[in-house]
Amino acid sequence: QSALTQPASVSGSPGQSITISCTGTSSDVGSYNLVSWYQQHPGKAPKLMIYEGSKRPSGVSNRFSGSKSGNTASLTISGLQAEDEADYYCCSYAGSSTPWVFGGGTKLTVL
Amino acid sequence: EVQLVESGGGLVKPGGSLRLSCAASGFTFSSYSMNWVRQAPGKGLEWVSSISSSSSYIYYADSVKGRFTISRDNAKNSLYLQMNSLRAEDTAVYYCARDPGGAARFFDYWGQGTLVTVSS
């Protein structure tokens, strides 16, 4: 199972919106509406931001939203804030034999 | 409050073994699937292994199959990862992560991680 494809880096200014893409295949992202997104600050554990493609856990800002089209999922962060600067990883369920596959991660820089 | 606390990491020589533990609290451990996810220094996240709530279903990444064994003790609210035949490329921070299981497929809580270094 190959890793999902994410851009290595994205950047934006405070208040702007950015979108991070996550491209998989018809065996993972395309087959299941089970993409999740994680935020990771340096030296910290990952934090769940989006699950099942577009759902937000309790406590996660509504500035974070998720979507999917075909084999590509996307995370959009609106109204960028300095504290959003972090690494972001997508993850998709990929079937019972190898249940999960992660993306390579995207470093978000808030300019 | 859900808490996951990993332990057991350290420095080990190539070919050696190590056993990681994850102590869970704040939730009904026996009702959740559990996972190990690792992160090599400066690299991304890699799923390693999963175990269902009753240990009926166990899965491994190809990179560790045949060398690592996941297990759990629901009476002790603990998750384990026995790592044998360790290689330099196994060097990583190892996180335990909870997933709700069933139709839900995501990791909602993570531990702080434990560092495993494989080096001579």
Coordinates of C-alpha atoms in Angstrom, one line a residue:
Chain A
Q1 CA 0.0 0.0 0.0
S2 CA 1.6 3.3 -1.1
A3 CA 1.4 6.4 1.0
L4 CA -1.2 9.1 0.0
T5 CA 0.2 12.1 -1.8
Q6 CA 0.2 15.5 -0.1
P7 CA 2.1 18.7 -1.1
A8 CA 5.2 19.0 1.0
S9 CA 4.4 22.6 2.0
V10 CA 1.7 25.3 1.8
S11 CA 1.7 28.8 3.1
G12 CA -0.7 31.6 3.7
S13 CA -1.1 34.9 5.5
P14 CA -3.2 35.4 8.6
G15 CA -6.9 35.6 7.7
Q16 CA -6.5 33.9 4.4
S17 CA -7.7 30.4 3.4
I18 CA -5.6 27.5 2.3
T19 CA -6.3 24.0 1.0
I20 CA -4.2 20.9 1.4
S21 CA -4.9 18.0 -1.0
C22 CA -4.5 14.3 -0.3
T23 CA -4.5 12.0 -3.4
G24 CA -4.9 8.3 -3.1
T25 CA -6.3 5.6 -5.3
S26 CA -9.6 3.8 -5.9
S27 CA -8.5 1.3 -3.2
D28 CA -8.4 3.8 -0.4
V29 CA -9.6 7.4 -0.6
G30 CA -11.8 6.6 -3.6
S31 CA -13.5 3.6 -2.0
Y32 CA -14.3 4.8 1.4
N33 CA -15.6 8.1 2.9
L34 CA -13.1 7.4 5.8
V35 CA -10.4 10.1 5.4
S36 CA -9.2 11.7 8.5
W37 CA -6.8 14.7 9.0
Y38 CA -4.3 15.2 11.9
Q39 CA -2.5 18.3 13.0
Q40 CA 0.9 17.9 14.6
H41 CA 2.9 20.7 16.2
P42 CA 6.7 20.2 16.6
G43 CA 7.5 17.7 19.4
K44 CA 3.8 16.9 20.0
A45 CA 1.5 14.1 19.3
P46 CA -0.9 14.3 16.3
K47 CA -4.4 15.7 17.0
L48 CA -7.5 14.6 15.1
M49 CA -9.0 17.5 13.2
I50 CA -11.4 15.9 10.7
Y51 CA -12.8 12.4 10.4
E52 CA -15.0 10.6 8.0
G53 CA -14.0 13.1 5.3
S54 CA -15.8 16.2 6.7
K55 CA -16.8 15.7 10.4
R56 CA -15.2 17.8 13.1
P57 CA -14.5 16.4 16.6
S58 CA -15.9 18.4 19.5
G59 CA -13.5 21.3 20.3
V60 CA -12.1 21.7 16.8
S61 CA -12.6 25.1 15.2
N62 CA -15.1 25.4 12.4
R63 CA -12.4 27.1 10.5
F64 CA -11.3 23.5 9.6
S65 CA -13.3 21.7 6.9
G66 CA -12.8 18.6 4.8
S67 CA -14.1 17.3 1.5
K68 CA -13.5 14.6 -1.1
S69 CA -13.8 14.3 -4.8
G70 CA -12.9 11.0 -6.4
N71 CA -9.6 9.8 -5.2
T72 CA -8.6 13.2 -3.7
A73 CA -9.5 14.5 -0.3
S74 CA -8.9 18.1 0.8
L75 CA -8.5 20.0 4.1
T76 CA -9.4 23.7 4.0
I77 CA -8.4 26.0 6.8
S78 CA -10.1 29.4 6.7
G79 CA -9.2 32.6 8.6
L80 CA -5.6 31.4 9.1
Q81 CA -4.1 32.0 12.5
A82 CA -0.6 31.8 13.7
E83 CA -1.4 28.7 15.8
D84 CA -2.4 26.8 12.7
E85 CA 1.2 26.6 11.7
A86 CA 1.9 22.9 12.0
D87 CA 2.3 19.7 10.0
Y88 CA -0.9 18.2 8.6
Y89 CA -1.4 14.5 7.7
C90 CA -4.2 12.8 5.9
C91 CA -5.1 9.2 6.5
S92 CA -7.5 6.9 4.8
Y93 CA -9.0 3.5 5.6
A94 CA -7.7 1.1 2.9
G95 CA -9.5 -2.2 3.6
S96 CA -9.2 -5.0 6.0
S97 CA -5.7 -6.4 5.0
T98 CA -3.8 -3.1 5.5
P99 CA -6.3 -0.9 7.2
W100 CA -4.7 2.5 7.2
V101 CA -2.5 4.5 4.9
F102 CA -1.1 8.0 5.8
G103 CA -0.1 10.8 3.6
G104 CA 3.5 12.1 3.6
G105 CA 2.5 15.2 5.5
T106 CA 2.2 18.9 4.6
K107 CA 4.0 21.7 6.5
L108 CA 1.8 24.7 6.8
T109 CA 3.6 28.1 7.3
V110 CA 1.6 31.1 8.3
L111 CA 3.5 34.1 6.9
Chain B
E1 CA -10.1 12.3 30.6
V2 CA -8.7 9.9 28.1
Q3 CA -5.0 9.2 28.7
L4 CA -2.6 7.0 26.8
V5 CA 0.9 6.7 28.2
E6 CA 3.6 4.8 26.2
S7 CA 6.7 3.4 27.8
G8 CA 9.5 0.9 27.0
G9 CA 11.4 2.8 24.4
G10 CA 15.2 3.1 24.4
L11 CA 18.4 2.3 22.6
V12 CA 18.8 -1.2 21.2
K13 CA 21.3 -2.8 18.8
P14 CA 20.3 -4.0 15.4
G15 CA 18.8 -7.5 15.7
G16 CA 17.7 -6.8 19.2
S17 CA 14.3 -6.8 20.8
L18 CA 12.2 -4.3 22.7
R19 CA 8.7 -4.4 24.2
L20 CA 6.6 -1.2 24.2
S21 CA 3.6 -0.7 26.5
C22 CA 0.7 1.7 26.4
A23 CA -1.2 2.3 29.6
A24 CA -4.8 3.5 29.0
S25 CA -7.1 5.3 31.4
G26 CA -10.2 7.5 31.3
F27 CA -12.3 5.2 29.0
T28 CA -13.5 1.6 28.8
F29 CA -10.4 0.2 27.2
S30 CA -12.0 -3.2 26.3
S31 CA -14.5 -1.4 24.0
Y32 CA -11.9 0.1 21.6
S33 CA -9.5 -1.0 19.0
M34 CA -6.0 0.1 19.5
N35 CA -3.1 0.9 17.2
W36 CA 0.6 1.6 17.0
V37 CA 1.7 4.4 14.7
R38 CA 5.4 5.4 14.3
Q39 CA 7.2 8.5 13.1
A40 CA 10.9 8.3 12.1
P41 CA 13.0 11.4 12.9
G42 CA 12.0 14.2 10.6
K43 CA 9.6 12.0 8.7
G44 CA 5.8 11.4 8.4
L45 CA 3.4 9.1 10.2
E46 CA 3.4 5.4 9.5
W47 CA 0.7 3.0 10.7
V48 CA 2.3 -0.1 12.2
S49 CA -0.3 -2.4 13.7
S50 CA -3.9 -2.7 14.9
I51 CA -5.7 -4.9 17.3
S52 CA -9.5 -5.1 17.8
S53 CA -11.1 -4.8 21.2
S54 CA -11.2 -8.5 21.9
S55 CA -8.0 -9.3 20.1
S56 CA -9.9 -11.1 17.4
Y57 CA -8.5 -9.1 14.6
I58 CA -4.9 -8.1 14.3
Y59 CA -3.2 -6.4 11.4
Y60 CA 0.4 -5.4 10.6
A61 CA 2.1 -3.1 8.1
D62 CA 4.2 -5.1 5.6
S63 CA 7.3 -3.4 7.0
V64 CA 7.0 -5.1 10.4
K65 CA 5.1 -8.3 9.6
G66 CA 6.8 -11.3 11.0
R67 CA 9.0 -9.2 13.4
F68 CA 6.5 -7.3 15.5
T69 CA 3.6 -8.7 17.6
I70 CA 0.8 -6.5 19.0
S71 CA -1.2 -7.7 22.0
R72 CA -3.4 -6.3 24.7
D73 CA -4.5 -7.1 28.3
N74 CA -8.0 -5.7 28.8
A75 CA -7.8 -6.5 32.5
K76 CA -4.8 -4.3 32.9
N77 CA -6.0 -1.6 30.4
S78 CA -2.7 -2.1 28.5
L79 CA -1.5 -2.4 24.9
Y80 CA 1.8 -3.9 23.9
L81 CA 4.1 -4.1 21.0
Q82 CA 6.8 -6.8 21.0
M83 CA 9.5 -5.8 18.5
N84 CA 12.1 -8.4 17.4
S85 CA 14.8 -8.4 14.8
L86 CA 15.0 -4.6 15.0
R87 CA 16.6 -2.7 12.2
A88 CA 17.9 0.8 11.9
E89 CA 14.9 1.8 9.9
D90 CA 12.7 1.0 12.9
T91 CA 14.1 4.0 14.7
A92 CA 11.1 6.2 15.4
V93 CA 8.8 7.7 18.0
Y94 CA 6.1 5.1 18.6
Y95 CA 2.6 6.3 19.4
C96 CA -0.3 4.3 20.6
A97 CA -3.6 5.6 19.3
R98 CA -7.2 4.7 20.0
D99 CA -9.8 4.1 17.3
P100 CA -13.5 3.6 17.9
G101 CA -13.6 0.4 15.8
G102 CA -16.6 -0.9 13.9
A103 CA -17.6 1.4 11.1
A104 CA -15.5 4.3 12.6
R105 CA -12.0 4.5 11.1
F106 CA -9.9 7.2 12.7
F107 CA -7.5 7.8 15.6
D108 CA -9.3 10.0 18.1
Y109 CA -6.7 9.9 21.0
W110 CA -2.9 9.6 20.9
G111 CA -0.3 9.1 23.5
Q112 CA 2.8 11.3 23.8
G113 CA 5.0 8.7 22.2
T114 CA 8.1 6.7 23.1
L115 CA 11.4 6.9 21.2
V116 CA 13.0 3.7 19.9
T117 CA 16.5 4.0 18.6
V118 CA 18.1 1.1 16.8
S119 CA 21.9 1.6 16.5
S120 CA 25.1 -0.2 17.2

